Every structure is written in C-alpha cells, then in structure tokens.
XYZ file of C-alpha atoms in Angstrom:
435
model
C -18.637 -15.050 16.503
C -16.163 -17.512 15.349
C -18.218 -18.560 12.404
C -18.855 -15.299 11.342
C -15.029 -14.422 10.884
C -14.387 -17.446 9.093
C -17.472 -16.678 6.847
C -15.938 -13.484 5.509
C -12.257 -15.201 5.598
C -14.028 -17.174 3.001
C -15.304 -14.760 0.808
C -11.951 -12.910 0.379
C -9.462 -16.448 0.662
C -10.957 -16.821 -3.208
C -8.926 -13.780 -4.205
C -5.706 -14.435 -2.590
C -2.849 -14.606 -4.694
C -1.788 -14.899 -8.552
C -4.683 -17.752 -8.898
C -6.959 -15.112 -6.793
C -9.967 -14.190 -8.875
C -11.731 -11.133 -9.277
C -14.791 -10.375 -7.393
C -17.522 -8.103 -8.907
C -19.867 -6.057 -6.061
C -23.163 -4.419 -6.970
C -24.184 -1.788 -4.318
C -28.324 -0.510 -3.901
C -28.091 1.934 -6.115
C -26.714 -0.396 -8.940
C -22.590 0.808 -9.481
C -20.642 -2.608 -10.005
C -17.270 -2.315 -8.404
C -14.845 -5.596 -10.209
C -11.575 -5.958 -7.772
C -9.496 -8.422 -5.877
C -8.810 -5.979 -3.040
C -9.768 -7.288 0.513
C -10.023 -3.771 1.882
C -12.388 -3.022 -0.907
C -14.714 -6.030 -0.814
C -14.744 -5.999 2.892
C -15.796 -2.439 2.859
C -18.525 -2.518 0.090
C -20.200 -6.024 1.744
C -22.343 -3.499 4.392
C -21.264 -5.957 7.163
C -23.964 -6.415 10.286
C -22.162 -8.848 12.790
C -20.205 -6.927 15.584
C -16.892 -9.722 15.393
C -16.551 -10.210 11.496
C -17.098 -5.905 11.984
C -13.448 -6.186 13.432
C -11.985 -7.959 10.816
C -13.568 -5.547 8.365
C -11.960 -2.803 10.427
C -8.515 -4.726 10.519
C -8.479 -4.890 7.154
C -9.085 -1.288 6.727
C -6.763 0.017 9.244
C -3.711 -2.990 7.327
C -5.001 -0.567 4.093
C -4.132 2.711 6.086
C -0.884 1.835 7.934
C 0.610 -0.643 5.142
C -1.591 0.025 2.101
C -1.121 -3.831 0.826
C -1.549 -7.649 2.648
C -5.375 -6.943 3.384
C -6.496 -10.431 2.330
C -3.742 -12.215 3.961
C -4.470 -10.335 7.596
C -8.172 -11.325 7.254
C -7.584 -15.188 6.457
C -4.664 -15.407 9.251
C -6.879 -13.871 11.932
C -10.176 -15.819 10.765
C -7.508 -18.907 11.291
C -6.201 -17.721 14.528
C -9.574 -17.481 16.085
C -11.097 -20.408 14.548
C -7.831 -22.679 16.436
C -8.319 -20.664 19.247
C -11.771 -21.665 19.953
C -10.875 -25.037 19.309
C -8.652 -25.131 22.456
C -11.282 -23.449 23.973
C -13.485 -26.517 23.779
C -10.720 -28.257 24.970
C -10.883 -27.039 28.243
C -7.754 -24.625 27.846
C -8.764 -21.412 29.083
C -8.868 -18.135 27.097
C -6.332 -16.326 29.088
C -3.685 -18.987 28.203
C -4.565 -18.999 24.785
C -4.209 -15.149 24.280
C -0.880 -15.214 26.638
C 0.521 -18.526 24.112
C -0.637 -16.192 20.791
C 1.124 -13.061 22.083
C 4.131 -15.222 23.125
C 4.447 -16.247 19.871
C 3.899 -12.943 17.783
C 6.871 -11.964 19.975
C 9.028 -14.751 19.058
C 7.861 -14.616 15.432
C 8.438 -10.533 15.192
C 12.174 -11.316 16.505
C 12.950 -14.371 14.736
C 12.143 -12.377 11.132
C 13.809 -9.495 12.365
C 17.084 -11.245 13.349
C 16.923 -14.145 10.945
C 14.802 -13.813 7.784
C 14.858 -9.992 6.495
C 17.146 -8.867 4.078
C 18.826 -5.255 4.127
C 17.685 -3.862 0.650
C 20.980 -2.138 0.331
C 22.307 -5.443 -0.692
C 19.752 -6.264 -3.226
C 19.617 -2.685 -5.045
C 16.659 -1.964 -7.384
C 15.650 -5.325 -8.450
C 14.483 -5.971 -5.319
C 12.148 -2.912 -4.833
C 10.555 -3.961 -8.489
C 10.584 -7.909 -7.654
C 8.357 -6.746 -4.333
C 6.138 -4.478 -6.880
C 5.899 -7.084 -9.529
C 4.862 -9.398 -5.784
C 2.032 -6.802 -4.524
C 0.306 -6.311 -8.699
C 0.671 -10.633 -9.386
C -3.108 -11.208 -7.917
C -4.472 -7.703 -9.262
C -5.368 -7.154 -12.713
C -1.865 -5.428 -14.126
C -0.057 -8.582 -12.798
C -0.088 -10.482 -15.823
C 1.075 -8.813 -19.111
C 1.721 -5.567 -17.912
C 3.828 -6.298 -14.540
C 6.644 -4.935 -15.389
C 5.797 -1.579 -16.943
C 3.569 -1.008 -13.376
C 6.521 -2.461 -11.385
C 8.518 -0.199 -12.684
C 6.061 2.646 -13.145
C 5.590 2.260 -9.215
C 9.157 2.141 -8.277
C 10.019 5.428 -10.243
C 7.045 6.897 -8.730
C 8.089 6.828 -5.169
C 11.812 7.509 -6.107
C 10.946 10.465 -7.641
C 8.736 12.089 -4.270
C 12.376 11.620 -2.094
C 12.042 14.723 -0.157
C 15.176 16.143 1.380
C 12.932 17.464 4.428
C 11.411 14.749 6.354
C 8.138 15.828 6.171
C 5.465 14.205 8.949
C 8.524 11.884 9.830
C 7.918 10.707 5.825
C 11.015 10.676 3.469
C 8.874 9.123 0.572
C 5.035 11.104 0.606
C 2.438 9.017 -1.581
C 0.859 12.290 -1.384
C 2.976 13.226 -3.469
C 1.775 10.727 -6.513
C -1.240 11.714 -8.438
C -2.982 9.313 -9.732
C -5.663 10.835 -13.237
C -7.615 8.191 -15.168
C -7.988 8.816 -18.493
C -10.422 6.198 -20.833
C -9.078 5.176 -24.145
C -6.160 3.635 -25.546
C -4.151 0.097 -23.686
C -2.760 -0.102 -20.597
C 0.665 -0.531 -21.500
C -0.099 3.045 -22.424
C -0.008 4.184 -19.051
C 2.905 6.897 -17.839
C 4.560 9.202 -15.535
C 4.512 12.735 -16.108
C 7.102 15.155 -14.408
C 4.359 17.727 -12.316
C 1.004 18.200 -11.571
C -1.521 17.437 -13.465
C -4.828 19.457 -12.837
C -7.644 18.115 -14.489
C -9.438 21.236 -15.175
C -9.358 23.749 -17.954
C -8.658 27.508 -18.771
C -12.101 29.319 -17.718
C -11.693 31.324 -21.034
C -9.970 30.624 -24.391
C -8.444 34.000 -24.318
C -6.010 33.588 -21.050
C -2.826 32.680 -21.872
C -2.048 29.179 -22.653
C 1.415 29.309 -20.682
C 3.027 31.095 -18.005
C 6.299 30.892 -16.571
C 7.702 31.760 -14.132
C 4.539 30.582 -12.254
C 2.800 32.477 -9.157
C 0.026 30.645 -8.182
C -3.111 31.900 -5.752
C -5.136 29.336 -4.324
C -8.562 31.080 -3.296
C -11.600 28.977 -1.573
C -13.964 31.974 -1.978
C -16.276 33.005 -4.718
C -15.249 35.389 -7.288
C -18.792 35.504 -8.723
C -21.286 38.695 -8.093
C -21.611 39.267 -3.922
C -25.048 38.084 -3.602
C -26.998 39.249 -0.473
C -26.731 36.488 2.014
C -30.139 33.637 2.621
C -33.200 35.494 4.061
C -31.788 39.039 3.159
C -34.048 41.581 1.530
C -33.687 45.041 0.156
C -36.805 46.894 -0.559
C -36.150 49.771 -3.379
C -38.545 52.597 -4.500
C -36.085 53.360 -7.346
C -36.173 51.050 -10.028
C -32.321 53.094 -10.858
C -31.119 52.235 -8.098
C -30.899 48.677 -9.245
C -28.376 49.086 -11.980
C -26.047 50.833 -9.182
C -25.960 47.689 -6.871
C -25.279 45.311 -9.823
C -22.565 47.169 -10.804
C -21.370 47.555 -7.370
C -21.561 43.667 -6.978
C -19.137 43.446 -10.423
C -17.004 46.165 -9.119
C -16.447 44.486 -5.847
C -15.119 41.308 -7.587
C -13.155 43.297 -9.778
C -11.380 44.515 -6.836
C -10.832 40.917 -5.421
C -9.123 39.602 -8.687
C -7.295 43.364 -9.235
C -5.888 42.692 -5.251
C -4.772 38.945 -6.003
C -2.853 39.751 -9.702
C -1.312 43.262 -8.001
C 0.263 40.738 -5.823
C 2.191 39.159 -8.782
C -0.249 36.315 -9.135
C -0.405 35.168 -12.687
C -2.051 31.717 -11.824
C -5.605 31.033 -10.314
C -6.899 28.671 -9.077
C -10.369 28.774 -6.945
C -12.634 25.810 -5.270
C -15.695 28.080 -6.706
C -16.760 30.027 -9.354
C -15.626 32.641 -11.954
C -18.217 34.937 -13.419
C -17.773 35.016 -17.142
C -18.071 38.807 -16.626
C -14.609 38.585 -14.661
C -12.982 36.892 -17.042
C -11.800 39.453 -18.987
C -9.728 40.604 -15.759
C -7.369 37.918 -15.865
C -7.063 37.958 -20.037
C -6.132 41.682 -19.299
C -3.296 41.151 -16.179
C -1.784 37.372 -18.638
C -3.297 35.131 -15.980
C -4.827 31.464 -16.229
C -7.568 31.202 -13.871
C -9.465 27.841 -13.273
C -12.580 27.303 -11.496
C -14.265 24.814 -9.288
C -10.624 23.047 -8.574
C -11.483 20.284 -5.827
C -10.076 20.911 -2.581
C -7.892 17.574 -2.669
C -6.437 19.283 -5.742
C -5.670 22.616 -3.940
C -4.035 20.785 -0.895
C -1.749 18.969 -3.144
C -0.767 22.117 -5.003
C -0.433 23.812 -1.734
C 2.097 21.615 -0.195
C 4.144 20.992 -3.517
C 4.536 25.108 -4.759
C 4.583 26.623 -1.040
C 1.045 28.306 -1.431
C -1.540 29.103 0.966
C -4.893 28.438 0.926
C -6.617 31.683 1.313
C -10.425 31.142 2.581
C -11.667 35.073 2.573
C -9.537 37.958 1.697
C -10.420 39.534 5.366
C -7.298 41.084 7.288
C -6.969 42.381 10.692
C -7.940 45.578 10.234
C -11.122 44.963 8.528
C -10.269 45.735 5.065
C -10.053 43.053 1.975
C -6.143 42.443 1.000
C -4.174 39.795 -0.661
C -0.346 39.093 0.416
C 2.212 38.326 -1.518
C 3.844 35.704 0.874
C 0.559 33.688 -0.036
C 1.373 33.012 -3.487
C 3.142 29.579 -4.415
C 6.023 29.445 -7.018
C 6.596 26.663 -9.748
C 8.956 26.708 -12.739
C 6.154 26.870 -15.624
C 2.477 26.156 -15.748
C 0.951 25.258 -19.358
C -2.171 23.801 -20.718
C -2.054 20.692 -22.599
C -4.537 17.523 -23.864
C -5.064 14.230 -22.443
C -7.465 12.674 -25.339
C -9.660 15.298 -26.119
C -9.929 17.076 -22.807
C -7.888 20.290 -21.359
C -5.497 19.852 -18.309
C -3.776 22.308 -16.558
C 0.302 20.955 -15.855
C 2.394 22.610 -13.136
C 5.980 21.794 -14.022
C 9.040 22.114 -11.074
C 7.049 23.103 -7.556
C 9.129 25.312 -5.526
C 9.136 22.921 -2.452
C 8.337 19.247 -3.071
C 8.934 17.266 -6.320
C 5.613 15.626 -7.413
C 4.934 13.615 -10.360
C 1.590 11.944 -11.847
C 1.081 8.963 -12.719
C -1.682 8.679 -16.179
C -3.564 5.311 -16.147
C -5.291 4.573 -19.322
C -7.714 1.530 -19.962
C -10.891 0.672 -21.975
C -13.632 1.540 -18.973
C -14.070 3.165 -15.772
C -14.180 -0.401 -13.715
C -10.564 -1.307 -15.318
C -9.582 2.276 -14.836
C -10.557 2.054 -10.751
C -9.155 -1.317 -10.434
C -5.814 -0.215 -12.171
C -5.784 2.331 -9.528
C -6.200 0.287 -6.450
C -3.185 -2.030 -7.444
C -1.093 0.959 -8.249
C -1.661 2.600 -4.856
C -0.735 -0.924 -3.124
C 1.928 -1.117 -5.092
C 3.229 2.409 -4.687
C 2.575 1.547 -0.389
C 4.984 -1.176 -0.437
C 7.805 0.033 -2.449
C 7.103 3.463 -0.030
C 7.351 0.935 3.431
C 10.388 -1.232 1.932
C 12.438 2.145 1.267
C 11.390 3.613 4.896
C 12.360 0.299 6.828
C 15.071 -0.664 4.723
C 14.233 -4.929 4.969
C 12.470 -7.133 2.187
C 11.687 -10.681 3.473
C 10.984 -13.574 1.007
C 7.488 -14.082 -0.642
C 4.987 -16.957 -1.740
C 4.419 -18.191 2.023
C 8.312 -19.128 2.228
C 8.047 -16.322 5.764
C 5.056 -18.096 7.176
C 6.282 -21.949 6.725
C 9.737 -20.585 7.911
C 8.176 -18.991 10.826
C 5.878 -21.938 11.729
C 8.887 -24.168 11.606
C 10.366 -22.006 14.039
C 7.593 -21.716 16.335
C 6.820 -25.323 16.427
C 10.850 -25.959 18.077
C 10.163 -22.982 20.503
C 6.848 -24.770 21.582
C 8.643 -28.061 22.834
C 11.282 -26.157 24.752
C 8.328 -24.379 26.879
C 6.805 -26.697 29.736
C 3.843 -24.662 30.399
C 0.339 -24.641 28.594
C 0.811 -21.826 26.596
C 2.988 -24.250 24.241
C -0.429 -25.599 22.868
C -1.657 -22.159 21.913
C 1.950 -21.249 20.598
C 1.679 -24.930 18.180
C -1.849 -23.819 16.970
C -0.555 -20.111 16.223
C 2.335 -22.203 13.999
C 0.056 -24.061 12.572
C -2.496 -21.593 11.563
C 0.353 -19.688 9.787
C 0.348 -22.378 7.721
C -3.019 -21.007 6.237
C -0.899 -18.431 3.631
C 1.061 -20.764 1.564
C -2.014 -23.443 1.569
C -4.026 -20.800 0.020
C -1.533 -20.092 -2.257
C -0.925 -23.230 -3.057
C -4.432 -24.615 -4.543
C-alpha cells in the first residue's frame, strides 16, 4: 500500500513548484491534456490500487475545499505514510503512530495559528497579489505574464464582494466566468464588467440591444409540439393535416406571446427556437438565444434574480408565464469576440459578476490558462474569507518542523517518535522545492 502512495507521490513531486515541469496525458480516445495540476494528473491517470485511490481522492477533495496545494498534500501524505511504516517495522505499534501524527497536526495547526500567520489587514493588496503571483509561479502564466494574472485574479474576486452572505460566501467564484477565446497573446487576456454568454442572436433581425433588460430563462422547447415517442394519429383526411401543423405553430406562438406579454424582452432557452417563431420576437424587440447550457442559465439566474421556468404549467391547468419570473439587468447587447457573436449582460439586478476572457494560441494553452486562473482565483477567495497569509517557499514547513522537533523532547511517552518523523517528513516541501 505504502509503495503505491509513494509511486504516485512520484509522478506529481516532478511538477512541484517554479522548477515543476509540465506533464502531458493522453487518454484512450487520444485528447492530450499538458498541465502541472496534481488534481488534474491524478484524476486523468485511471488509478486501480484501493490506497494510492485515497490520495487521488485527497487531492480532489484539497481541489474542492481549497482549490490550490494539490501536489503538496499528495507528496506530504505519501511522506507521512512512507515514515510511518518505517516505525512500523520498528516494532512501534500503529495506534501510537496515528495518536503521535494527530498530536502533532494539533500542535502544528496552533503553533501557525498563534505564531506564524499574518492578519492581511496589515499587509493590504500586495499581499493578496504576492499569494496570486505564489499559486501561478509553477503553472504556465507564472513566468512572463504573472503579474497581469496576479492581478487579473485579485480584481476578479474583489469585484464578486456580495453585500449578502450568500451560502455563508462573501466572495462567490461562481460568480467569475471564465470564456476561452483562441487567437491573439496572453498578455491579451481581460476582465469584462458582466456576463458574457457565448451564444448568438437566433435571427439577424432581433434587436442588437436592449435596455432596460427583462430576461426569461425557459428550459422547454419552443419548437412545433410534436406528439410524444410511440404516439400515433391515424387520419382519413389528408386536410386535416394542414390544421394540426398549424395548430402545433399556433401553440408556440402562444408560449412566446405569454412570456413577452409579461414584459420579457430577453430570451434565453436550454432548447430550441423554430425559425418559424422567430419572427415573434423581431415583432415584440426581443433577443432570443437558443440552446444556452444550463451552467449558463444558473449563473444568469442567480446574478439578474430570474427563475428558471421548466414548463409553463400552473395550478389550474392552464399554460401562463409570471412576471415575478423575469430577471432584471441594466442593458443586454451583442458584441464580437474574434469573429464570433456573444451575448453581454451588463449590471445584474442582484449579484455583481464579471468575466474573465483568456486568450492563447491553442485549446491545450487555453485549458491550462484556465486551471491556474481558477487556483489562483481559490486562494485570493480563501485569504480574503480567513483573513491570514502565512509565508511561502517551505519557510511554514521548516518553521513548523523546527517547532515540532522541541515539542517532541519535552514528551516522555512513545508518541514523541511518531511526532519527530511527522517533523521530519514536513521537511519533504522545501526539499522538493529546493532541487
């Protein structure tokens, strides 16, 4: 078990750091994936053994709760366990050892705590980019373009402050979109006030701005009703078939007539539009997209105060569309991001959001670019919610081994030898680091 830990350890200990290099995966069906991301690697190695499973599974969960430090966690616990089966063979029994390691998180946890972290009120601004410029050094923006993403980062998650603590967040990375756009450098890269919906107008004849913006989200069809799978209707009168298709039009021309009486004058729908429709929403001065994903909708949901309306069904029966559904925002306009149409929603009634435009030469930089922004984007997010920064470079570790190797002699029991090996194995971080 222990040798299968320290196997994968190995494979991501390579990409630790600003000396870390790249590594590039190849899945079965041939995509190549180039990153230094230990969540990423770990997840796309298809992993068999049930232990170095955990530490695939630690890394992941260090990617959910912190978003960054996913190669350090896996080399520290590889280390951890590799030491602790060496007192193992020692004759020092398991219990002990896990009673010595938990003694020592403990002491570690407090001695940071009390002695090592910094309030960031102290250090101002510089300090949030410095940690940035600290989580993008081993990814690929960390050498020319560190600051612009530093900084890019930092303005990011300044800019989603919500005044309403929403889910216990102040700062919601939700609230950062992230669109990748091939072409150009990037240093090239920017933040744009709103959303930015990479879909166009369904029709060239819709207007190309609205404001003030009323927007419908709709996760139904507004294409023809079709009869539903394994329903048949037999006629005798070939007449009667022009009646029913222009019953199935007139039926979605009541859907779109119920959601623009409303005041809607912006559409947007997870399905389709039948070009026959169309001229509906030219008529009533309404953009209308289609086939918006449902990520998108979410997003636009929680920012302008919409709600997601699945069917148009009521409680009586009937088909109707409330008002109260509709989400607000200050302007919505269609612009160009190289040659393609986006849709940009400008001031969202209830939560500032902002999106961030990555450019680059290919999809793999374009991806990778992404990865490092979201770490980056996690950190500055978890420095601003606990309000500490703690020094970098493996300074905390050797500080904290130090530490633990004093508290080790003052302790008379056995657990001091797992507490020395937990000290030492610290050490692991700034070795790496160091080659």
């Amino acid at each position: 078990n222990v040798t299968a830990c320290v196997a994968i350890s190995n494979i991501v200990k390579s990409s630790l750091g600003p000396v870390g290099l790249d590594k590039m995966l190849v899945d079965q069906v041939g995509d190549v994936t180039v990153t230094n991301d230990g969540a990423t690697i770990l997840k796309l190695l298809e992993v068999e053994h049930p232990a170095a499973k955990l530490l695939v599974e630690l890394a992941e969960q260090q990617d959910e709760e912190v978003g960054d430090g996913t190669t350090s966690v896996v080399i520290l616990a590889a280390e951890l366990l590799r030491r602790a089966n060496e007192l193992v063979r020692s004759r020092i029994h398991p219990t002990t050892v896990i009673a010595g390691y938990r003694l020592a998180m403990r002491e570690a946890c407090k001695y940071i705590k009390s002695t090592l972290a910094t309030p960031i009120d102290k250090l101002g601004r510089e300090a949030l980019v410095n940690t940035a410029k600290t989580s993008l050094s081993s990814k690929i923006l960390g050498s020319a373009e560190s600051d612009l993403f530093a900084n890019m980062a930092v303005d990011a998650v300044m800019a989603t402050k919500s005044s309403r603590k929403e889910d216990g967040e102040m700062y919601p990375l939700s609230s950062i979109h992230m669109l990748k756009a091939q072409g150009k450098s990037a240093s090239e890269s920017q933040i744009m006030q709103g959303y930015v919906l990479n879909a166009p107008r369904a029709s060239q004849s819709m207007p190309t701005s609205v404001s003030p913006a009323k927007i419908a989200l709709l996760g139904f069809d507004l294409r023809r009703a079709k009869m539903k799978m394994g329903v048949t209707v037999t006629l005798n009168n070939p007449e009667e078939i022009n009646k029913i298709q222009e019953k199935e039009i007139d039926l979605t021309a009541q859907r779109i007539q119920m959601v623009l009486n409303a005041g809607a004058n912006v559409v947007f729908t997870s399905k389709g539009i039948d070009d026959s429709a169309l001229k509906y929403f030219s008529s009533g001065n309404a953009i209308a997209c289609r086939r918006v994903t449902m990520k998108d909708m979410r997003r636009i949901a929680k920012a302008t105060g919409a709600t997601l309306q699945l069917n148009m069904a009521d409680l009586n029966g009937d088909e109707s569309f409330d008002p109260s559904m509709l989400g607000h925002a200050e302007e919505v306009y269609e612009d160009k991001i190289r040659d393609d149409p986006v849709i940009m929603i400008k001031g969202p009634k209830l939560q500032p959001i902002n999106t961030v435009l990555l450019r680059g030469p290919n999809e793999m930089m374009c991806d990778e670019m992404q990865r490092s922004l979201i770490d980056a984007t996690s950190v500055v997010k978890r420095l601003l919610d606990s309000n500490m920064v703690v020094a970098g470079g493996g300074a905390i570790e050797a500080a904290v081994s130090t530490h633990l190797e004093n508290f080790a002699t003052m302790l008379g029991s056995r657990e001091q030898l797992a507490i020395a090996e937990f000290a030492e194995a610290l050490l692991v971080i700034p070795r790496t680091l160091a080659v």
